[in-house]
């Protein structure tokens, strides 16, 4: 639960996104693996996804830079107004420097603290809860948070890797969080969870050492997403519903009080399962998976930025942010805007 004793509240004053230009459609995938567009649409809801052009410099740091710049423009503030930059990603350009350091420099944020946080698809939701706590502590006033991943460079586009190949795409979203004098604004409940034992169901091995016990070593699997789709699906349906129930209980509210559920886009069937269980109407749970697939940490801020662009979110709305993914990880962040 969130500590409500802070003198401050937190407001979200801007959002932005960046998507690579290049599209990878279901029909493109039909050309390189045994699959059909019909199967993909029926089992996931996805029709296309974006793919960063790595060779031409389209990398996580680059789409992150564009996304935060768009968020700063939306907030009508400049990079020098930020006093901390946090980047949720599991696909930094390289192990070091962090995407945070690269982006802070590129946007001209000065010598502020900057770092990456890796919680896979849950990364952005975890990080927005961290930003809320840091602002409420009084230590920071304006924090930029980016969720960005270029996962397609770790995908095997052959029949052997088709489970992951059809699902994932690249993208970035960002938000600006600022201290508010209204204590009513900000996060009112949250959850962060992990289960390392389940990590074997979704991982990217860099070497032989990274193969879980009982996995047969396969050289072709190095640096490629390894996913037990069925096990992850089961985990996701279960934990997604559980975390919604727990967060509602923590906040002492019923599902219909929430104005928007901003959810990680992993598979349309997972989203539908939660909508059915809690009676969430379609207009309260935006789905954009058909256009972008699963963009890992980019997914949640992409949904938020699109909702803001369309004017669907209003000041004072109650918004629940939700995600689950590799690690395994899952969590929520419930905000009073
Ligand atoms: O951010 C979190 C990350 N990941 C997830 O949330 C992923 C969760 N899992 C999923 O979304 C689903 O498990 C997948 C979309 C990956 C797979 O869908 P599924 O309904 O669980 O398929 P399945 O693995 O149970 O396979 C059913 C059938 C199998 O054929 P048989 O054995 O019934 O003849 C598969 O070989 O579908 C076949 N299949 C495919 N066919 C065409 C599996 N993948 C494909 C494919 N195209 N891409």
PDB file of N, CA, C and O in Angstrom, residues 156-232:
ATOM      1  N   UNK A 156      13.835 -15.203 -33.112  1.00  0.00           N
ATOM      2  CA  UNK A 156      14.174 -16.162 -34.167  1.00  0.00           C
ATOM      3  C   UNK A 156      12.975 -16.218 -35.128  1.00  0.00           C
ATOM      4  O   UNK A 156      11.924 -16.762 -34.781  1.00  0.00           O
ATOM      5  N   UNK A 157      13.148 -15.606 -36.314  1.00  0.00           N
ATOM      6  CA  UNK A 157      12.047 -15.574 -37.277  1.00  0.00           C
ATOM      7  C   UNK A 157      12.050 -16.830 -38.162  1.00  0.00           C
ATOM      8  O   UNK A 157      12.154 -16.765 -39.373  1.00  0.00           O
ATOM      9  N   UNK A 158      12.000 -17.983 -37.494  1.00  0.00           N
ATOM     10  CA  UNK A 158      11.829 -19.243 -38.227  1.00  0.00           C
ATOM     11  C   UNK A 158      10.757 -20.015 -37.478  1.00  0.00           C
ATOM     12  O   UNK A 158      10.352 -19.622 -36.376  1.00  0.00           O
ATOM     13  N   UNK A 159      10.313 -21.119 -38.048  1.00  0.00           N
ATOM     14  CA  UNK A 159       9.237 -21.892 -37.413  1.00  0.00           C
ATOM     15  C   UNK A 159       9.606 -22.277 -35.979  1.00  0.00           C
ATOM     16  O   UNK A 159       8.753 -22.286 -35.096  1.00  0.00           O
ATOM     17  N   UNK A 160      10.903 -22.530 -35.729  1.00  0.00           N
ATOM     18  CA  UNK A 160      11.330 -22.935 -34.382  1.00  0.00           C
ATOM     19  C   UNK A 160      11.022 -21.854 -33.338  1.00  0.00           C
ATOM     20  O   UNK A 160      10.744 -22.170 -32.189  1.00  0.00           O
ATOM     21  N   UNK A 161      11.040 -20.595 -33.759  1.00  0.00           N
ATOM     22  CA  UNK A 161      10.825 -19.527 -32.772  1.00  0.00           C
ATOM     23  C   UNK A 161       9.485 -18.845 -32.911  1.00  0.00           C
ATOM     24  O   UNK A 161       9.280 -17.738 -32.397  1.00  0.00           O
ATOM     25  N   UNK A 162       8.526 -19.493 -33.605  1.00  0.00           N
ATOM     26  CA  UNK A 162       7.303 -18.776 -34.002  1.00  0.00           C
ATOM     27  C   UNK A 162       6.419 -18.321 -32.844  1.00  0.00           C
ATOM     28  O   UNK A 162       5.696 -17.331 -32.980  1.00  0.00           O
ATOM     29  N   UNK A 163       6.472 -19.026 -31.698  1.00  0.00           N
ATOM     30  CA  UNK A 163       5.639 -18.628 -30.550  1.00  0.00           C
ATOM     31  C   UNK A 163       5.930 -17.180 -30.168  1.00  0.00           C
ATOM     32  O   UNK A 163       5.022 -16.369 -29.969  1.00  0.00           O
ATOM     33  N   UNK A 164       7.224 -16.843 -30.055  1.00  0.00           N
ATOM     34  CA  UNK A 164       7.609 -15.479 -29.677  1.00  0.00           C
ATOM     35  C   UNK A 164       7.583 -14.539 -30.879  1.00  0.00           C
ATOM     36  O   UNK A 164       7.244 -13.358 -30.743  1.00  0.00           O
ATOM     37  N   UNK A 165       7.921 -15.067 -32.060  1.00  0.00           N
ATOM     38  CA  UNK A 165       8.039 -14.207 -33.248  1.00  0.00           C
ATOM     39  C   UNK A 165       6.733 -13.494 -33.581  1.00  0.00           C
ATOM     40  O   UNK A 165       6.734 -12.341 -33.994  1.00  0.00           O
ATOM     41  N   UNK A 166       5.628 -14.189 -33.393  1.00  0.00           N
ATOM     42  CA  UNK A 166       4.337 -13.577 -33.749  1.00  0.00           C
ATOM     43  C   UNK A 166       3.898 -12.542 -32.724  1.00  0.00           C
ATOM     44  O   UNK A 166       3.118 -11.654 -33.024  1.00  0.00           O
ATOM     45  N   UNK A 167       4.410 -12.664 -31.486  1.00  0.00           N
ATOM     46  CA  UNK A 167       3.894 -11.836 -30.384  1.00  0.00           C
ATOM     47  C   UNK A 167       4.544 -10.471 -30.270  1.00  0.00           C
ATOM     48  O   UNK A 167       3.873  -9.484 -29.999  1.00  0.00           O
ATOM     49  N   UNK A 168       5.895 -10.430 -30.410  1.00  0.00           N
ATOM     50  CA  UNK A 168       6.616  -9.239 -29.956  1.00  0.00           C
ATOM     51  C   UNK A 168       6.867  -8.192 -31.035  1.00  0.00           C
ATOM     52  O   UNK A 168       7.036  -8.512 -32.214  1.00  0.00           O
ATOM     53  N   UNK A 169       6.928  -6.925 -30.575  1.00  0.00           N
ATOM     54  CA  UNK A 169       7.277  -5.801 -31.439  1.00  0.00           C
ATOM     55  C   UNK A 169       8.074  -4.786 -30.641  1.00  0.00           C
ATOM     56  O   UNK A 169       8.213  -4.906 -29.422  1.00  0.00           O
ATOM     57  N   UNK A 170       8.609  -3.780 -31.314  1.00  0.00           N
ATOM     58  CA  UNK A 170       9.439  -2.755 -30.662  1.00  0.00           C
ATOM     59  C   UNK A 170       8.631  -1.471 -30.457  1.00  0.00           C
ATOM     60  O   UNK A 170       7.778  -1.128 -31.281  1.00  0.00           O
ATOM     61  N   UNK A 171       8.947  -0.741 -29.393  1.00  0.00           N
ATOM     62  CA  UNK A 171       8.253   0.533 -29.163  1.00  0.00           C
ATOM     63  C   UNK A 171       8.664   1.174 -27.854  1.00  0.00           C
ATOM     64  O   UNK A 171       9.291   0.533 -26.999  1.00  0.00           O
ATOM     65  N   UNK A 172       8.334   2.455 -27.720  1.00  0.00           N
ATOM     66  CA  UNK A 172       8.677   3.194 -26.500  1.00  0.00           C
ATOM     67  C   UNK A 172       7.576   4.179 -26.146  1.00  0.00           C
ATOM     68  O   UNK A 172       6.927   4.760 -27.024  1.00  0.00           O
ATOM     69  N   UNK A 173       7.385   4.369 -24.840  1.00  0.00           N
ATOM     70  CA  UNK A 173       6.459   5.386 -24.350  1.00  0.00           C
ATOM     71  C   UNK A 173       7.103   6.062 -23.150  1.00  0.00           C
ATOM     72  O   UNK A 173       8.027   5.508 -22.537  1.00  0.00           O
ATOM     73  N   UNK A 174       6.638   7.274 -22.826  1.00  0.00           N
ATOM     74  CA  UNK A 174       7.234   7.992 -21.697  1.00  0.00           C
ATOM     75  C   UNK A 174       6.195   8.854 -21.007  1.00  0.00           C
ATOM     76  O   UNK A 174       5.183   9.237 -21.607  1.00  0.00           O
ATOM     77  N   UNK A 175       6.455   9.150 -19.741  1.00  0.00           N
ATOM     78  CA  UNK A 175       5.580  10.044 -18.977  1.00  0.00           C
ATOM     79  C   UNK A 175       6.438  10.948 -18.111  1.00  0.00           C
ATOM     80  O   UNK A 175       7.552  10.571 -17.712  1.00  0.00           O
ATOM     81  N   UNK A 176       5.896  12.110 -17.793  1.00  0.00           N
ATOM     82  CA  UNK A 176       6.568  13.037 -16.885  1.00  0.00           C
ATOM     83  C   UNK A 176       5.735  13.138 -15.603  1.00  0.00           C
ATOM     84  O   UNK A 176       4.529  13.409 -15.666  1.00  0.00           O
ATOM     85  N   UNK A 177       6.396  12.907 -14.468  1.00  0.00           N
ATOM     86  CA  UNK A 177       5.736  12.956 -13.159  1.00  0.00           C
ATOM     87  C   UNK A 177       6.248  14.190 -12.407  1.00  0.00           C
ATOM     88  O   UNK A 177       7.458  14.430 -12.367  1.00  0.00           O
ATOM     89  N   UNK A 178       5.329  14.944 -11.800  1.00  0.00           N
ATOM     90  CA  UNK A 178       5.758  16.155 -11.097  1.00  0.00           C
ATOM     91  C   UNK A 178       5.056  16.276  -9.741  1.00  0.00           C
ATOM     92  O   UNK A 178       3.893  15.894  -9.596  1.00  0.00           O
ATOM     93  N   UNK A 179       5.790  16.834  -8.780  1.00  0.00           N
ATOM     94  CA  UNK A 179       5.226  17.083  -7.447  1.00  0.00           C
ATOM     95  C   UNK A 179       3.978  17.957  -7.587  1.00  0.00           C
ATOM     96  O   UNK A 179       3.964  18.923  -8.348  1.00  0.00           O
ATOM     97  N   UNK A 180       2.930  17.584  -6.842  1.00  0.00           N
ATOM     98  CA  UNK A 180       1.693  18.373  -6.849  1.00  0.00           C
ATOM     99  C   UNK A 180       1.407  18.799  -5.419  1.00  0.00           C
ATOM    100  O   UNK A 180       1.694  18.072  -4.471  1.00  0.00           O
ATOM    101  N   UNK A 181       0.849  19.982  -5.274  1.00  0.00           N
ATOM    102  CA  UNK A 181       0.488  20.447  -3.927  1.00  0.00           C
ATOM    103  C   UNK A 181      -0.789  19.760  -3.446  1.00  0.00           C
ATOM    104  O   UNK A 181      -1.117  19.794  -2.273  1.00  0.00           O
ATOM    105  N   UNK A 182      -1.498  19.114  -4.384  1.00  0.00           N
ATOM    106  CA  UNK A 182      -2.720  18.388  -3.996  1.00  0.00           C
ATOM    107  C   UNK A 182      -2.368  16.960  -3.579  1.00  0.00           C
ATOM    108  O   UNK A 182      -1.983  16.134  -4.407  1.00  0.00           O
ATOM    109  N   UNK A 183      -2.523  16.678  -2.299  1.00  0.00           N
ATOM    110  CA  UNK A 183      -2.172  15.340  -1.796  1.00  0.00           C
ATOM    111  C   UNK A 183      -3.078  14.257  -2.365  1.00  0.00           C
ATOM    112  O   UNK A 183      -2.756  13.074  -2.305  1.00  0.00           O
ATOM    113  N   UNK A 184      -4.217  14.688  -2.909  1.00  0.00           N
ATOM    114  CA  UNK A 184      -5.150  13.690  -3.455  1.00  0.00           C
ATOM    115  C   UNK A 184      -4.609  13.057  -4.734  1.00  0.00           C
ATOM    116  O   UNK A 184      -5.013  11.954  -5.117  1.00  0.00           O
ATOM    117  N   UNK A 185      -3.683  13.744  -5.410  1.00  0.00           N
ATOM    118  CA  UNK A 185      -3.179  13.227  -6.687  1.00  0.00           C
ATOM    119  C   UNK A 185      -2.007  12.267  -6.488  1.00  0.00           C
ATOM    120  O   UNK A 185      -1.161  12.502  -5.622  1.00  0.00           O
ATOM    121  N   UNK A 186      -1.967  11.241  -7.323  1.00  0.00           N
ATOM    122  CA  UNK A 186      -0.828  10.324  -7.272  1.00  0.00           C
ATOM    123  C   UNK A 186      -1.268   8.891  -7.064  1.00  0.00           C
ATOM    124  O   UNK A 186      -2.456   8.556  -7.151  1.00  0.00           O
ATOM    125  N   UNK A 187      -0.291   8.039  -6.754  1.00  0.00           N
ATOM    126  CA  UNK A 187      -0.570   6.614  -6.607  1.00  0.00           C
ATOM    127  C   UNK A 187      -1.279   6.342  -5.278  1.00  0.00           C
ATOM    128  O   UNK A 187      -0.852   6.862  -4.244  1.00  0.00           O
ATOM    129  N   UNK A 188      -2.329   5.553  -5.333  1.00  0.00           N
ATOM    130  CA  UNK A 188      -3.041   5.269  -4.089  1.00  0.00           C
ATOM    131  C   UNK A 188      -2.921   3.802  -3.645  1.00  0.00           C
ATOM    132  O   UNK A 188      -3.230   3.482  -2.505  1.00  0.00           O
ATOM    133  N   UNK A 189      -2.483   2.961  -4.529  1.00  0.00           N
ATOM    134  CA  UNK A 189      -2.203   1.556  -4.158  1.00  0.00           C
ATOM    135  C   UNK A 189      -1.312   0.960  -5.232  1.00  0.00           C
ATOM    136  O   UNK A 189      -1.330   1.414  -6.379  1.00  0.00           O
ATOM    137  N   UNK A 190      -0.515  -0.021  -4.840  1.00  0.00           N
ATOM    138  CA  UNK A 190       0.286  -0.682  -5.868  1.00  0.00           C
ATOM    139  C   UNK A 190       0.711  -2.063  -5.385  1.00  0.00           C
ATOM    140  O   UNK A 190       0.651  -2.375  -4.187  1.00  0.00           O
ATOM    141  N   UNK A 191       1.141  -2.857  -6.332  1.00  0.00           N
ATOM    142  CA  UNK A 191       1.684  -4.189  -6.047  1.00  0.00           C
ATOM    143  C   UNK A 191       2.895  -4.420  -6.934  1.00  0.00           C
ATOM    144  O   UNK A 191       2.882  -4.038  -8.103  1.00  0.00           O
ATOM    145  N   UNK A 192       3.935  -5.038  -6.376  1.00  0.00           N
ATOM    146  CA  UNK A 192       5.063  -5.491  -7.197  1.00  0.00           C
ATOM    147  C   UNK A 192       5.360  -6.921  -6.765  1.00  0.00           C
ATOM    148  O   UNK A 192       5.514  -7.170  -5.564  1.00  0.00           O
ATOM    149  N   UNK A 193       5.446  -7.831  -7.731  1.00  0.00           N
ATOM    150  CA  UNK A 193       5.701  -9.237  -7.399  1.00  0.00           C
ATOM    151  C   UNK A 193       6.720  -9.855  -8.356  1.00  0.00           C
ATOM    152  O   UNK A 193       6.838  -9.434  -9.510  1.00  0.00           O
ATOM    153  N   UNK A 194       7.400 -10.887  -7.864  1.00  0.00           N
ATOM    154  CA  UNK A 194       8.289 -11.648  -8.756  1.00  0.00           C
ATOM    155  C   UNK A 194       8.297 -13.119  -8.347  1.00  0.00           C
ATOM    156  O   UNK A 194       7.956 -13.459  -7.201  1.00  0.00           O
ATOM    157  N   UNK A 195       8.669 -13.954  -9.316  1.00  0.00           N
ATOM    158  CA  UNK A 195       8.794 -15.389  -9.072  1.00  0.00           C
ATOM    159  C   UNK A 195       9.926 -15.917  -9.950  1.00  0.00           C
ATOM    160  O   UNK A 195       9.708 -16.286 -11.113  1.00  0.00           O
ATOM    161  N   UNK A 196      11.133 -15.885  -9.391  1.00  0.00           N
ATOM    162  CA  UNK A 196      12.315 -16.312 -10.158  1.00  0.00           C
ATOM    163  C   UNK A 196      12.253 -17.768 -10.587  1.00  0.00           C
ATOM    164  O   UNK A 196      12.829 -18.146 -11.602  1.00  0.00           O
ATOM    165  N   UNK A 197      11.542 -18.569  -9.821  1.00  0.00           N
ATOM    166  CA  UNK A 197      11.429 -19.996 -10.156  1.00  0.00           C
ATOM    167  C   UNK A 197      10.745 -20.181 -11.517  1.00  0.00           C
ATOM    168  O   UNK A 197      11.074 -21.058 -12.285  1.00  0.00           O
ATOM    169  N   UNK A 198       9.796 -19.280 -11.792  1.00  0.00           N
ATOM    170  CA  UNK A 198       9.069 -19.350 -13.071  1.00  0.00           C
ATOM    171  C   UNK A 198       9.829 -18.690 -14.220  1.00  0.00           C
ATOM    172  O   UNK A 198       9.360 -18.710 -15.369  1.00  0.00           O
ATOM    173  N   UNK A 199      11.006 -18.122 -13.923  1.00  0.00           N
ATOM    174  CA  UNK A 199      11.789 -17.432 -14.956  1.00  0.00           C
ATOM    175  C   UNK A 199      12.144 -18.313 -16.139  1.00  0.00           C
ATOM    176  O   UNK A 199      12.337 -17.831 -17.259  1.00  0.00           O
ATOM    177  N   UNK A 200      12.206 -19.608 -15.890  1.00  0.00           N
ATOM    178  CA  UNK A 200      12.568 -20.567 -16.958  1.00  0.00           C
ATOM    179  C   UNK A 200      11.538 -20.612 -18.094  1.00  0.00           C
ATOM    180  O   UNK A 200      11.838 -21.115 -19.164  1.00  0.00           O
ATOM    181  N   UNK A 201      10.358 -20.076 -17.864  1.00  0.00           N
ATOM    182  CA  UNK A 201       9.330 -20.121 -18.906  1.00  0.00           C
ATOM    183  C   UNK A 201       9.484 -19.014 -19.958  1.00  0.00           C
ATOM    184  O   UNK A 201       8.812 -19.031 -20.988  1.00  0.00           O
ATOM    185  N   UNK A 202      10.333 -18.017 -19.657  1.00  0.00           N
ATOM    186  CA  UNK A 202      10.519 -16.912 -20.606  1.00  0.00           C
ATOM    187  C   UNK A 202      11.878 -16.283 -20.343  1.00  0.00           C
ATOM    188  O   UNK A 202      12.043 -15.550 -19.371  1.00  0.00           O
ATOM    189  N   UNK A 203      12.857 -16.621 -21.189  1.00  0.00           N
ATOM    190  CA  UNK A 203      14.207 -16.131 -20.936  1.00  0.00           C
ATOM    191  C   UNK A 203      14.990 -15.967 -22.239  1.00  0.00           C
ATOM    192  O   UNK A 203      14.594 -16.493 -23.286  1.00  0.00           O
ATOM    193  N   UNK A 204      16.076 -15.203 -22.140  1.00  0.00           N
ATOM    194  CA  UNK A 204      16.972 -15.018 -23.292  1.00  0.00           C
ATOM    195  C   UNK A 204      18.366 -15.438 -22.835  1.00  0.00           C
ATOM    196  O   UNK A 204      19.011 -14.699 -22.087  1.00  0.00           O
ATOM    197  N   UNK A 205      18.833 -16.610 -23.231  1.00  0.00           N
ATOM    198  CA  UNK A 205      20.158 -17.051 -22.782  1.00  0.00           C
ATOM    199  C   UNK A 205      21.273 -16.335 -23.539  1.00  0.00           C
ATOM    200  O   UNK A 205      21.187 -16.167 -24.758  1.00  0.00           O
ATOM    201  N   UNK A 206      22.317 -15.892 -22.800  1.00  0.00           N
ATOM    202  CA  UNK A 206      23.481 -15.305 -23.480  1.00  0.00           C
ATOM    203  C   UNK A 206      24.560 -16.357 -23.654  1.00  0.00           C
ATOM    204  O   UNK A 206      25.493 -16.170 -24.435  1.00  0.00           O
ATOM    205  N   UNK A 207      24.494 -17.437 -22.859  1.00  0.00           N
ATOM    206  CA  UNK A 207      25.495 -18.497 -22.967  1.00  0.00           C
ATOM    207  C   UNK A 207      24.909 -19.780 -22.400  1.00  0.00           C
ATOM    208  O   UNK A 207      23.789 -19.782 -21.859  1.00  0.00           O
ATOM    209  N   UNK A 208      25.716 -20.823 -22.476  1.00  0.00           N
ATOM    210  CA  UNK A 208      25.342 -22.137 -21.949  1.00  0.00           C
ATOM    211  C   UNK A 208      24.915 -22.038 -20.476  1.00  0.00           C
ATOM    212  O   UNK A 208      24.017 -22.746 -20.011  1.00  0.00           O
ATOM    213  N   UNK A 209      25.572 -21.113 -19.748  1.00  0.00           N
ATOM    214  CA  UNK A 209      25.314 -20.974 -18.312  1.00  0.00           C
ATOM    215  C   UNK A 209      23.887 -20.528 -18.006  1.00  0.00           C
ATOM    216  O   UNK A 209      23.409 -20.672 -16.885  1.00  0.00           O
ATOM    217  N   UNK A 210      23.220 -19.945 -18.996  1.00  0.00           N
ATOM    218  CA  UNK A 210      21.889 -19.386 -18.744  1.00  0.00           C
ATOM    219  C   UNK A 210      20.745 -20.361 -18.964  1.00  0.00           C
ATOM    220  O   UNK A 210      19.585 -20.005 -18.775  1.00  0.00           O
ATOM    221  N   UNK A 211      21.078 -21.583 -19.395  1.00  0.00           N
ATOM    222  CA  UNK A 211      19.989 -22.545 -19.623  1.00  0.00           C
ATOM    223  C   UNK A 211      19.511 -23.130 -18.305  1.00  0.00           C
ATOM    224  O   UNK A 211      20.319 -23.627 -17.518  1.00  0.00           O
ATOM    225  N   UNK A 212      18.206 -23.045 -18.036  1.00  0.00           N
ATOM    226  CA  UNK A 212      17.699 -23.613 -16.792  1.00  0.00           C
ATOM    227  C   UNK A 212      17.935 -25.121 -16.740  1.00  0.00           C
ATOM    228  O   UNK A 212      18.146 -25.759 -17.777  1.00  0.00           O
ATOM    229  N   UNK A 213      17.881 -25.643 -15.524  1.00  0.00           N
ATOM    230  CA  UNK A 213      18.050 -27.085 -15.332  1.00  0.00           C
ATOM    231  C   UNK A 213      17.052 -27.836 -16.215  1.00  0.00           C
ATOM    232  O   UNK A 213      15.931 -27.356 -16.423  1.00  0.00           O
ATOM    233  N   UNK A 214      17.455 -28.973 -16.708  1.00  0.00           N
ATOM    234  CA  UNK A 214      16.608 -29.839 -17.544  1.00  0.00           C
ATOM    235  C   UNK A 214      16.352 -29.285 -18.942  1.00  0.00           C
ATOM    236  O   UNK A 214      15.556 -29.848 -19.687  1.00  0.00           O
ATOM    237  N   UNK A 215      16.985 -28.156 -19.302  1.00  0.00           N
ATOM    238  CA  UNK A 215      16.854 -27.658 -20.670  1.00  0.00           C
ATOM    239  C   UNK A 215      18.030 -28.181 -21.476  1.00  0.00           C
ATOM    240  O   UNK A 215      19.172 -28.113 -21.026  1.00  0.00           O
ATOM    241  N   UNK A 216      17.722 -28.649 -22.652  1.00  0.00           N
ATOM    242  CA  UNK A 216      18.800 -29.133 -23.505  1.00  0.00           C
ATOM    243  C   UNK A 216      19.498 -27.941 -24.142  1.00  0.00           C
ATOM    244  O   UNK A 216      18.819 -27.035 -24.663  1.00  0.00           O
ATOM    245  N   UNK A 217      20.829 -27.906 -24.072  1.00  0.00           N
ATOM    246  CA  UNK A 217      21.568 -26.783 -24.659  1.00  0.00           C
ATOM    247  C   UNK A 217      21.395 -26.776 -26.170  1.00  0.00           C
ATOM    248  O   UNK A 217      21.535 -27.789 -26.829  1.00  0.00           O
ATOM    249  N   UNK A 218      21.031 -25.618 -26.696  1.00  0.00           N
ATOM    250  CA  UNK A 218      20.855 -25.483 -28.138  1.00  0.00           C
ATOM    251  C   UNK A 218      21.525 -24.181 -28.563  1.00  0.00           C
ATOM    252  O   UNK A 218      21.108 -23.089 -28.165  1.00  0.00           O
ATOM    253  N   UNK A 219      22.568 -24.325 -29.362  1.00  0.00           N
ATOM    254  CA  UNK A 219      23.354 -23.151 -29.779  1.00  0.00           C
ATOM    255  C   UNK A 219      22.487 -22.101 -30.482  1.00  0.00           C
ATOM    256  O   UNK A 219      22.703 -20.897 -30.346  1.00  0.00           O
ATOM    257  N   UNK A 220      21.484 -22.568 -31.235  1.00  0.00           N
ATOM    258  CA  UNK A 220      20.618 -21.629 -31.969  1.00  0.00           C
ATOM    259  C   UNK A 220      19.724 -20.804 -31.043  1.00  0.00           C
ATOM    260  O   UNK A 220      19.108 -19.837 -31.482  1.00  0.00           O
ATOM    261  N   UNK A 221      19.652 -21.214 -29.790  1.00  0.00           N
ATOM    262  CA  UNK A 221      18.793 -20.489 -28.847  1.00  0.00           C
ATOM    263  C   UNK A 221      19.510 -19.303 -28.194  1.00  0.00           C
ATOM    264  O   UNK A 221      18.875 -18.460 -27.562  1.00  0.00           O
ATOM    265  N   UNK A 222      20.842 -19.247 -28.369  1.00  0.00           N
ATOM    266  CA  UNK A 222      21.609 -18.154 -27.742  1.00  0.00           C
ATOM    267  C   UNK A 222      21.141 -16.809 -28.298  1.00  0.00           C
ATOM    268  O   UNK A 222      21.011 -16.628 -29.503  1.00  0.00           O
ATOM    269  N   UNK A 223      20.889 -15.891 -27.380  1.00  0.00           N
ATOM    270  CA  UNK A 223      20.405 -14.538 -27.734  1.00  0.00           C
ATOM    271  C   UNK A 223      19.067 -14.542 -28.465  1.00  0.00           C
ATOM    272  O   UNK A 223      18.771 -13.619 -29.233  1.00  0.00           O
ATOM    273  N   UNK A 224      18.263 -15.566 -28.238  1.00  0.00           N
ATOM    274  CA  UNK A 224      16.920 -15.632 -28.815  1.00  0.00           C
ATOM    275  C   UNK A 224      15.909 -15.876 -27.706  1.00  0.00           C
ATOM    276  O   UNK A 224      16.156 -16.682 -26.796  1.00  0.00           O
ATOM    277  N   UNK A 225      14.767 -15.198 -27.786  1.00  0.00           N
ATOM    278  CA  UNK A 225      13.725 -15.377 -26.763  1.00  0.00           C
ATOM    279  C   UNK A 225      13.286 -16.835 -26.726  1.00  0.00           C
ATOM    280  O   UNK A 225      12.939 -17.415 -27.762  1.00  0.00           O
ATOM    281  N   UNK A 226      13.301 -17.422 -25.537  1.00  0.00           N
ATOM    282  CA  UNK A 226      12.817 -18.789 -25.321  1.00  0.00           C
ATOM    283  C   UNK A 226      11.546 -18.704 -24.488  1.00  0.00           C
ATOM    284  O   UNK A 226      11.570 -18.187 -23.365  1.00  0.00           O
ATOM    285  N   UNK A 227      10.440 -19.146 -25.040  1.00  0.00           N
ATOM    286  CA  UNK A 227       9.174 -18.982 -24.317  1.00  0.00           C
ATOM    287  C   UNK A 227       8.354 -20.252 -24.326  1.00  0.00           C
ATOM    288  O   UNK A 227       8.109 -20.830 -25.385  1.00  0.00           O
ATOM    289  N   UNK A 228       7.919 -20.653 -23.152  1.00  0.00           N
ATOM    290  CA  UNK A 228       6.927 -21.720 -23.030  1.00  0.00           C
ATOM    291  C   UNK A 228       5.568 -21.004 -23.002  1.00  0.00           C
ATOM    292  O   UNK A 228       5.080 -20.599 -21.949  1.00  0.00           O
ATOM    293  N   UNK A 229       5.028 -20.802 -24.212  1.00  0.00           N
ATOM    294  CA  UNK A 229       3.818 -19.980 -24.364  1.00  0.00           C
ATOM    295  C   UNK A 229       2.681 -20.405 -23.453  1.00  0.00           C
ATOM    296  O   UNK A 229       2.044 -19.577 -22.813  1.00  0.00           O
ATOM    297  N   UNK A 230       2.453 -21.714 -23.389  1.00  0.00           N
ATOM    298  CA  UNK A 230       1.322 -22.226 -22.589  1.00  0.00           C
ATOM    299  C   UNK A 230       1.502 -21.878 -21.115  1.00  0.00           C
ATOM    300  O   UNK A 230       0.560 -21.448 -20.442  1.00  0.00           O
ATOM    301  N   UNK A 231       2.746 -22.109 -20.591  1.00  0.00           N
ATOM    302  CA  UNK A 231       2.996 -21.831 -19.162  1.00  0.00           C
ATOM    303  C   UNK A 231       2.871 -20.336 -18.879  1.00  0.00           C
ATOM    304  O   UNK A 231       2.279 -19.945 -17.862  1.00  0.00           O
ATOM    305  N   UNK A 232       3.381 -19.496 -19.781  1.00  0.00           N
ATOM    306  CA  UNK A 232       3.301 -18.045 -19.555  1.00  0.00           C
ATOM    307  C   UNK A 232       1.847 -17.588 -19.640  1.00  0.00           C
ATOM    308  O   UNK A 232       1.404 -16.730 -18.871  1.00  0.00           O
TER     309      UNK A 232
END
